[in-house]
mmCIF file of C-alpha atoms in Angstrom:
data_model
loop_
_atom_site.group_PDB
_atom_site.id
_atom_site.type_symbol
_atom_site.label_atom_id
_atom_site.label_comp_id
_atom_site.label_asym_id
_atom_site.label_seq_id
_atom_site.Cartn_x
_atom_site.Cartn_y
_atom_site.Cartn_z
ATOM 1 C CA UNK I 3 -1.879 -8.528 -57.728
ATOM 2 C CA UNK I 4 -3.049 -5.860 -55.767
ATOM 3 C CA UNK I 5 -4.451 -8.043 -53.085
ATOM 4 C CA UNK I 6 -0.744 -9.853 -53.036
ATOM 5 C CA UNK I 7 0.823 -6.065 -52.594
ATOM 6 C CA UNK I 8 -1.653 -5.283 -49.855
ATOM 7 C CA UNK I 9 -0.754 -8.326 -47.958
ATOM 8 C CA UNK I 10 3.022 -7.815 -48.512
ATOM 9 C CA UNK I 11 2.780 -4.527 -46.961
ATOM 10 C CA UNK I 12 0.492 -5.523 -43.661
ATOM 11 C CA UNK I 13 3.194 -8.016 -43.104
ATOM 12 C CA UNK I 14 5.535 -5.499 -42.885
ATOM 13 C CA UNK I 15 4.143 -3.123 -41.358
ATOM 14 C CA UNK I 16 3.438 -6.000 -38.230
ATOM 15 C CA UNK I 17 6.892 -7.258 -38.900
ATOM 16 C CA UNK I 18 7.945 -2.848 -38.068
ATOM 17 C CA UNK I 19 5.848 -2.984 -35.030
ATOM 18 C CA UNK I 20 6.946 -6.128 -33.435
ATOM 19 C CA UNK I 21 10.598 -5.268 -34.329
ATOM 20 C CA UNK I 22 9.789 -1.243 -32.654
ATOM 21 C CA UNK I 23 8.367 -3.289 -29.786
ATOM 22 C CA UNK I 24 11.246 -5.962 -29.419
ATOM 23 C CA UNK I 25 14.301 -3.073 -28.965
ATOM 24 C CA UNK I 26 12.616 -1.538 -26.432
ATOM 25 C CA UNK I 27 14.965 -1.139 -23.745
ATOM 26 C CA UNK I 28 14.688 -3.088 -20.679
ATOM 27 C CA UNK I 29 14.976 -1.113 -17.105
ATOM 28 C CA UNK I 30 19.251 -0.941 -16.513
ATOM 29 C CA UNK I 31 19.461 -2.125 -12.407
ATOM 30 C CA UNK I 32 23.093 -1.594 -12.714
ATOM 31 C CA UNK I 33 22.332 1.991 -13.585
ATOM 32 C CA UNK I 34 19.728 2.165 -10.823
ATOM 33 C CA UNK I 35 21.813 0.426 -8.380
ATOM 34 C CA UNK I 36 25.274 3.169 -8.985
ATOM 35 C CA UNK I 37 22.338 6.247 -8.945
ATOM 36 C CA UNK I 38 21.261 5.163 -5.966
ATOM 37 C CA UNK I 39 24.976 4.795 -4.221
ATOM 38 C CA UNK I 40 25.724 8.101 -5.602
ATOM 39 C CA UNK I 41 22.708 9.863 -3.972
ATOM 40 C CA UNK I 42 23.162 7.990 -0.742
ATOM 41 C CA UNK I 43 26.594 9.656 -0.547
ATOM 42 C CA UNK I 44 24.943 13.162 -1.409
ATOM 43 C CA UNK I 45 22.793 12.371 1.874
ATOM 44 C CA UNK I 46 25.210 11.044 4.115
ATOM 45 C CA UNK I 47 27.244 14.255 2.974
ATOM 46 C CA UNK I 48 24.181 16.932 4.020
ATOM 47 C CA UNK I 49 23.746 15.123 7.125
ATOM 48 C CA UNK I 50 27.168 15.013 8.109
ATOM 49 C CA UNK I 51 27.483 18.998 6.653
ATOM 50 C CA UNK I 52 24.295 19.722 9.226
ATOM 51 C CA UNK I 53 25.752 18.016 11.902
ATOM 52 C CA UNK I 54 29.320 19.517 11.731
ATOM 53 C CA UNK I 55 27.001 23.365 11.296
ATOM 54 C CA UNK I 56 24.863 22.403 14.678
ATOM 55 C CA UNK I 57 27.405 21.249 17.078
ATOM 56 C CA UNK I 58 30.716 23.026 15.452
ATOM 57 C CA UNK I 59 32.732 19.439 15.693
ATOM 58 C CA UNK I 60 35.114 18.709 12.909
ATOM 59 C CA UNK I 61 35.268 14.782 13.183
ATOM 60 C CA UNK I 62 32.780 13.324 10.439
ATOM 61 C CA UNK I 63 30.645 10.794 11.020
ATOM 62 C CA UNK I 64 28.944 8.503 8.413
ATOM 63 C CA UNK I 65 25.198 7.648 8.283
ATOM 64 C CA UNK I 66 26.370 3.768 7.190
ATOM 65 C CA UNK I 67 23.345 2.087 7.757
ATOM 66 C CA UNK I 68 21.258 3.642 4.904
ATOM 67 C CA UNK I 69 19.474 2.036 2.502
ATOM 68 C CA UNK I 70 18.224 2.654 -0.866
ATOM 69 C CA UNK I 71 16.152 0.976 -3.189
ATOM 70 C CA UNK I 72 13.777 1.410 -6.508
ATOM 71 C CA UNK I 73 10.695 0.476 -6.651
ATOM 72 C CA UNK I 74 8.958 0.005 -10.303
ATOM 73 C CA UNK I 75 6.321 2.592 -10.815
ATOM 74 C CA UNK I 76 6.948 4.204 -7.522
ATOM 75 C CA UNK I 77 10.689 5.234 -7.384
ATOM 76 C CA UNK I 78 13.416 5.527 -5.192
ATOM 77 C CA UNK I 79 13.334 4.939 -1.411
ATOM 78 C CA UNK I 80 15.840 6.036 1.539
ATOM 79 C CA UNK I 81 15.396 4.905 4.726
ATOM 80 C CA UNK I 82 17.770 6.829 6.912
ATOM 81 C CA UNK I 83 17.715 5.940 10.843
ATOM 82 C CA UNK I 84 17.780 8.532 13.095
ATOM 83 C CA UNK I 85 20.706 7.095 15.315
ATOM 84 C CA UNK I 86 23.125 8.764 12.964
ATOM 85 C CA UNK I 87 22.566 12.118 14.266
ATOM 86 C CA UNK I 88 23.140 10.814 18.088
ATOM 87 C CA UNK I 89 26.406 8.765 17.067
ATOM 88 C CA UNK I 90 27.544 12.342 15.482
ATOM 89 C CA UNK I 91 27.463 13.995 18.494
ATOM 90 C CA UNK I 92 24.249 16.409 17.806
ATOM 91 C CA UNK I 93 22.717 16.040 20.634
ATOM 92 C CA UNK I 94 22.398 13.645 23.945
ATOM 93 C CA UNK I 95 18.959 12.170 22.800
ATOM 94 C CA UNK I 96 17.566 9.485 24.673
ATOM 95 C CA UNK I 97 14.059 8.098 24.230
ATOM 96 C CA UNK I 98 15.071 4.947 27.205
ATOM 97 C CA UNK I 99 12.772 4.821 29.551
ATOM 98 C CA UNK I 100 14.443 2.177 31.014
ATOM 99 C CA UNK I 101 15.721 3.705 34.874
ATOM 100 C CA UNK I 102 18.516 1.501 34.862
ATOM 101 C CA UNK I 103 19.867 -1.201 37.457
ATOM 102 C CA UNK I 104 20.514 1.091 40.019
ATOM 103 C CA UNK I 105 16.794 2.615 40.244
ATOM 104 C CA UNK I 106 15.133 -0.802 39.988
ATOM 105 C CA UNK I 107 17.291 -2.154 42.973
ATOM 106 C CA UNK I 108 16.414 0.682 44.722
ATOM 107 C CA UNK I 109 12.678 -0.355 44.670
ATOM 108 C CA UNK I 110 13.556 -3.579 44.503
ATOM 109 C CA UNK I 111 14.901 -2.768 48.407
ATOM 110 C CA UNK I 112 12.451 -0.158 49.205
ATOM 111 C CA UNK I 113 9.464 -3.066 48.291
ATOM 112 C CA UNK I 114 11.360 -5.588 50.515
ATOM 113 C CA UNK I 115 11.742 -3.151 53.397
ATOM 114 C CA UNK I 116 8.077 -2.945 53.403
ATOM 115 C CA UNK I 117 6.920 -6.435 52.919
ATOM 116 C CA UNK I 118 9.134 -6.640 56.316
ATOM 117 C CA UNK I 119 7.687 -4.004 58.153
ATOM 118 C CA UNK I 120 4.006 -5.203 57.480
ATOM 119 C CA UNK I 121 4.799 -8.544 57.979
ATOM 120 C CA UNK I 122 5.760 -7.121 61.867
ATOM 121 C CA UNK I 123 2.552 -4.881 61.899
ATOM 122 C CA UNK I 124 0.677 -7.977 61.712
ATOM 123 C CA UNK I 125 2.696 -9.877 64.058
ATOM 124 C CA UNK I 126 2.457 -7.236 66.841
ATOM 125 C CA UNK I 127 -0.692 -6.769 66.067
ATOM 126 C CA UNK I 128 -1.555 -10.905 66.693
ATOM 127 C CA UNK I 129 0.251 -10.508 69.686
ATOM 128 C CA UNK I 130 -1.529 -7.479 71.512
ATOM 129 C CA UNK I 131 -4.882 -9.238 70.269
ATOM 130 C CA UNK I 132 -3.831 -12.857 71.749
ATOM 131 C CA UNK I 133 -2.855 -10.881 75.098
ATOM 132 C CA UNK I 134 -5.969 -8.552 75.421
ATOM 133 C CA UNK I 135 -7.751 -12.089 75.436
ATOM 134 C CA UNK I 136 -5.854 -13.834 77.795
ATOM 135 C CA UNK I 137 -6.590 -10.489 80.390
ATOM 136 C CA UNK I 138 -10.458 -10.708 79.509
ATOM 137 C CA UNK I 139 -10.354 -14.228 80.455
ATOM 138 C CA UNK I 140 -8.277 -14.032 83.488
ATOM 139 C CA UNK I 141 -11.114 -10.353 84.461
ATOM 140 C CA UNK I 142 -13.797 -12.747 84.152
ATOM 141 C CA UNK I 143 -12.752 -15.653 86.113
ATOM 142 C CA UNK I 144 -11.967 -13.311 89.126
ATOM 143 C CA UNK I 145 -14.879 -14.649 91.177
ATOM 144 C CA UNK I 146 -15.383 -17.580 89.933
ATOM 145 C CA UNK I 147 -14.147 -21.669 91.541
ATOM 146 C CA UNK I 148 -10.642 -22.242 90.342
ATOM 147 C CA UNK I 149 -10.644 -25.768 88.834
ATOM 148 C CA UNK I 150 -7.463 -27.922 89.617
ATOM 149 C CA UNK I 151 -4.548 -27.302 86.644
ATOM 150 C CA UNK I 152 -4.185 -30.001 84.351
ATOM 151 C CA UNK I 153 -1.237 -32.016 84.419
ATOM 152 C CA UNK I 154 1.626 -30.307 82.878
ATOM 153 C CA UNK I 155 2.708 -30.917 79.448
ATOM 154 C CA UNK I 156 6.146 -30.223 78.254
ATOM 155 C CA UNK I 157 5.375 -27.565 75.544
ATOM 156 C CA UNK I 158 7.717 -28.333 72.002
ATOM 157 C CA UNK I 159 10.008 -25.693 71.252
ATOM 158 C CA UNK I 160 8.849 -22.524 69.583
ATOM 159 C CA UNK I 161 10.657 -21.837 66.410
ATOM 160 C CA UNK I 162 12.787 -18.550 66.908
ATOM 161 C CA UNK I 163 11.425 -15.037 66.452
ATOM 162 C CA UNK I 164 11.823 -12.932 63.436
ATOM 163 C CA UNK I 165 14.404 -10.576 63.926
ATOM 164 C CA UNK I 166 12.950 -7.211 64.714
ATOM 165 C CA UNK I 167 12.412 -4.649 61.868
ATOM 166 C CA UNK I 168 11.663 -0.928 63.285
ATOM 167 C CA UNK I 169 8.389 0.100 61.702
ATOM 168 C CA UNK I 170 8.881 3.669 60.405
ATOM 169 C CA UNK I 171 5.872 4.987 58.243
ATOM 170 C CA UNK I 172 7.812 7.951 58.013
ATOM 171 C CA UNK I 173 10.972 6.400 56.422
ATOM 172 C CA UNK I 174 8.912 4.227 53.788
ATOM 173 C CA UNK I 175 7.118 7.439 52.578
ATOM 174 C CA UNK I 176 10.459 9.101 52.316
ATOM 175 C CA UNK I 177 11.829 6.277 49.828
ATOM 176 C CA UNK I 178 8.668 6.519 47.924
ATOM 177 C CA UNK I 179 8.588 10.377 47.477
ATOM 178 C CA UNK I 180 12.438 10.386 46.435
ATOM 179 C CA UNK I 181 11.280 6.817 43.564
ATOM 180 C CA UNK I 182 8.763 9.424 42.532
ATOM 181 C CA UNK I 183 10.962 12.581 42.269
ATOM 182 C CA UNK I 184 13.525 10.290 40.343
ATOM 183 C CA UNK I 185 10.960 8.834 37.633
ATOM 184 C CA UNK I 186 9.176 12.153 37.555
ATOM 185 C CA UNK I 187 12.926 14.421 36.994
ATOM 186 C CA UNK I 188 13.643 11.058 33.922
ATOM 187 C CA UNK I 189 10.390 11.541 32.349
ATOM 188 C CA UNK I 190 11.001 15.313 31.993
ATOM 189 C CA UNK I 191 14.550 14.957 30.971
ATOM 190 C CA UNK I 192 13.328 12.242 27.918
ATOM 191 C CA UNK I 193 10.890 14.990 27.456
ATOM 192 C CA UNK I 194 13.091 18.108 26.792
ATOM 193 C CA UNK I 195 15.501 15.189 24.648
ATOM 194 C CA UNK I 196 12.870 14.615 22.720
ATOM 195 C CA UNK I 197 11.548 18.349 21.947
ATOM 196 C CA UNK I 198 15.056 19.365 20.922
ATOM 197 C CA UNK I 199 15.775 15.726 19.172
ATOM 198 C CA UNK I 200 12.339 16.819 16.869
ATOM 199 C CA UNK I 201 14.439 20.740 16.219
ATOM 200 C CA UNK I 202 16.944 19.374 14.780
ATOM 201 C CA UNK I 203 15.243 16.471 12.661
ATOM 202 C CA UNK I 204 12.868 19.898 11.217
ATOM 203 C CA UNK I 205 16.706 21.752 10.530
ATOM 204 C CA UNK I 206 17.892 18.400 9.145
ATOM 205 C CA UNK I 207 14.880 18.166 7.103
ATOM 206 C CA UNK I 208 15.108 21.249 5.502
ATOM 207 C CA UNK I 209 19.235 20.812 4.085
ATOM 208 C CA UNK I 210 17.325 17.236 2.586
ATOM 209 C CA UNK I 211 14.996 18.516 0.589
ATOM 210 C CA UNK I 212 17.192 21.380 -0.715
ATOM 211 C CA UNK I 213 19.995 18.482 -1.545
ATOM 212 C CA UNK I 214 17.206 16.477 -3.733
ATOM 213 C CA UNK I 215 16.268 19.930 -5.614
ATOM 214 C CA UNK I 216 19.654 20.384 -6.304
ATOM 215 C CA UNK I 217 20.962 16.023 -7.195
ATOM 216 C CA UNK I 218 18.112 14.726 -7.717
ATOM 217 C CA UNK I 219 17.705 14.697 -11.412
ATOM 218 C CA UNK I 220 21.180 12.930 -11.418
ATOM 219 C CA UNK I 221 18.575 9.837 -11.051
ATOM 220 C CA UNK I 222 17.757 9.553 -14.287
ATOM 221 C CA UNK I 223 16.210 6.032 -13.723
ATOM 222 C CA UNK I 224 13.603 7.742 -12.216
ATOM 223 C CA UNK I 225 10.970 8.536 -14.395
ATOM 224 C CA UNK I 226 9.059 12.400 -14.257
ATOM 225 C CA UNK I 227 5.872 10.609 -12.358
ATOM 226 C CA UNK I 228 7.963 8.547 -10.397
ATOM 227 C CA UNK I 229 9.010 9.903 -6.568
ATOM 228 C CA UNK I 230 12.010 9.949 -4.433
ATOM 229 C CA UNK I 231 11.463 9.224 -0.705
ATOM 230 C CA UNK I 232 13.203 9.634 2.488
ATOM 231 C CA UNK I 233 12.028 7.747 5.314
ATOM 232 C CA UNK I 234 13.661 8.726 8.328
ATOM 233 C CA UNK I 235 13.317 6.568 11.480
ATOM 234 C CA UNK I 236 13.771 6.804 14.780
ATOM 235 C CA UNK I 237 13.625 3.558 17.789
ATOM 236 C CA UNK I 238 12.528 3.795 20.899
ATOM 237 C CA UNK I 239 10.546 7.197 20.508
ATOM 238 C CA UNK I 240 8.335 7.419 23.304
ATOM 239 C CA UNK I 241 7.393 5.784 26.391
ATOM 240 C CA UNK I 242 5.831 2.638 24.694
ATOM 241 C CA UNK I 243 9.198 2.520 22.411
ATOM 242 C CA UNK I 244 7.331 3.023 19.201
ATOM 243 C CA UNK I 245 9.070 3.550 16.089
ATOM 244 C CA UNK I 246 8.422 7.209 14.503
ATOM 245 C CA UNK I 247 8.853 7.568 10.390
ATOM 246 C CA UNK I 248 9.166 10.826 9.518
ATOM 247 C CA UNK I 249 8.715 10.740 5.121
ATOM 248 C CA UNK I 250 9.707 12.927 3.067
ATOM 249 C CA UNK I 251 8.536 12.650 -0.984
ATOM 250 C CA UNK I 252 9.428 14.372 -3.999
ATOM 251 C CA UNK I 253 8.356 14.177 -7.050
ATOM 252 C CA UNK I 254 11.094 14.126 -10.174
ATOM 253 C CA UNK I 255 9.138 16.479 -12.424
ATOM 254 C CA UNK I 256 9.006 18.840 -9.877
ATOM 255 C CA UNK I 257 13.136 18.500 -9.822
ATOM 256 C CA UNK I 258 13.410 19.097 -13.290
ATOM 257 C CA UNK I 259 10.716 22.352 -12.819
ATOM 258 C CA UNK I 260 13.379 23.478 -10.864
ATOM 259 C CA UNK I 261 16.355 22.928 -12.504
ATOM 260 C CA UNK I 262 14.379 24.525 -15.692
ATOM 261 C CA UNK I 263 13.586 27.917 -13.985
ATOM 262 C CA UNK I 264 10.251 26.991 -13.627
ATOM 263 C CA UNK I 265 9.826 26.622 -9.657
ATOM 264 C CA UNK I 266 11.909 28.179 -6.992
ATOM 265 C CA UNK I 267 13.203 26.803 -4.376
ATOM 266 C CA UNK I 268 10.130 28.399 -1.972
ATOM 267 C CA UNK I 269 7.835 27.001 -4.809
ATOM 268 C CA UNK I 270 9.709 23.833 -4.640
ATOM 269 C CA UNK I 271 9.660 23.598 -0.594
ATOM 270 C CA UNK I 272 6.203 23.989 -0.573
ATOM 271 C CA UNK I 273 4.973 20.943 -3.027
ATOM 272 C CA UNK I 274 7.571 18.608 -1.102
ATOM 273 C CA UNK I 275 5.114 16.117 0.902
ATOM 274 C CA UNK I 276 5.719 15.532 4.289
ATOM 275 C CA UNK I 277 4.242 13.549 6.985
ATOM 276 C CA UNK I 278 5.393 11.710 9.898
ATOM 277 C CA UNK I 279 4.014 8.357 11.454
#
């Protein structure tokens, strides 16, 4: 009897635990999916708030090509491209190193105009040689029997000269110096775009993080260990038109810590991780 009890109460306690473990509720992506939306629009609001602040314009612009996604065990990802803030009007950035048609055909002339000119260097130069041996040969036979002339030969036509080209070192080293003053003055203006384009991703930066200490725990598919990332990247960043990704992670416990009192927002700032590659 007391072997039959025993066995009546295993089975239900297994029968507890595999009902306990059968509810347990599976991860809502419908849920996930409106959190994210929401937060994007949080973002594109900050952004478009910081750009409106930096240039005083009125006209709103949207950062449209977001995207958002969750990632099991990691969290929440934003990847926001840079070209946003140069569509708002922020700033003029350009990371093109490209010199346009104009320059190229310009050296695409200049290169021609010297192929030219040395191809008539070493014409003149054939010539003077051909004639300096013709007058040795004619010095040398001064003195010496003049044999009878062949029988003449009617010579074939020669094919037309090459129109003449003035050779002026002067003039090619002028084109040159200006090709280099023009590269050298778009190098330093992609330069100075790209010190002040790096200002105002830092200023950006800083109205992001402050938006996620403030929304973020609206994602509450995000679990306390779990992170939420912004990965903001820019095309075309330097000369060899890498892509930079400047991240931007925050934990969610540390959003609750400061929604609870227990971090300010310096505190906060200063466990945000941040890294650029």
């Amino acid at each position: 009897m007391k072997r039959h009890i025993a066995c009546i109460a295993i089975v239900l306690l297994l029968g507890t635990s595999s009902w306990g473990q059968g509810v347990k509720e599976p991860f809502d992506t419908s849920k996930s999916r409106a959190e994210l939306e929401i937060m994007k629009g949080i973002l594109n609001t900050t952004l478009t708030f910081f750009s409106q602040n930096s240039e005083k314009r009125t006209a709103r612009f949207r950062f449209s090509n977001m995207k958002a996604f969750y990632l099991s065990g990691q969290g929440a990802v934003f990847e926001i491209p840079t070209s946003g803030f140069r569509a708002s009007g922020m700033s003029n950035f350009n990371f093109n190193f490209d010199f346009g048609p104009e320059f190229q055909q310009e050296i695409a002339d200049m290169s021609e105009e010297i192929r030219l000119q040395s191809q008539e260097l070493a014409r003149n130069a054939t010539l003077r040689a051909m004639e300096r041996a013709r007058s040795d040969a004619a010095g040398s036979g001064k003195n010496s029997p003049v044999a009878p002339a062949p029988p003449a030969v009617a010579a074939p036509p020669s094919p037309p000269a090459p129109p003449a080209v003035e050779v002026s070192g002067a003039k090619i080293k002028k084109s040159l110096e200006e090709a280099q003053a023009r590269t050298k003055k778009l190098r330093e203006d992609a330069a100075a775009n790209q010190e002040k384009f790096l200002k105002s991703l830092s200023e950006a930066k800083i109205y992001l993080i402050e938006a996620l200490a403030n929304y973020g725990d609206g994602m509450t598919t995000v679990k306390p260990e779990e992170h939420i990332n912004l990965v903001l990247t820019t095309d075309s960043y330097d000369e060899d038109q890498r892509t930079r990704a400047d991240i931007i992670s925050v934990r969610k416990s540390w959003i609750s810590d400061y929604k609870a009192g227990r971090l300010t927002m310096d505190a906060f700032k200063q466990k945000v991780i941040q890294y650029n590659q």
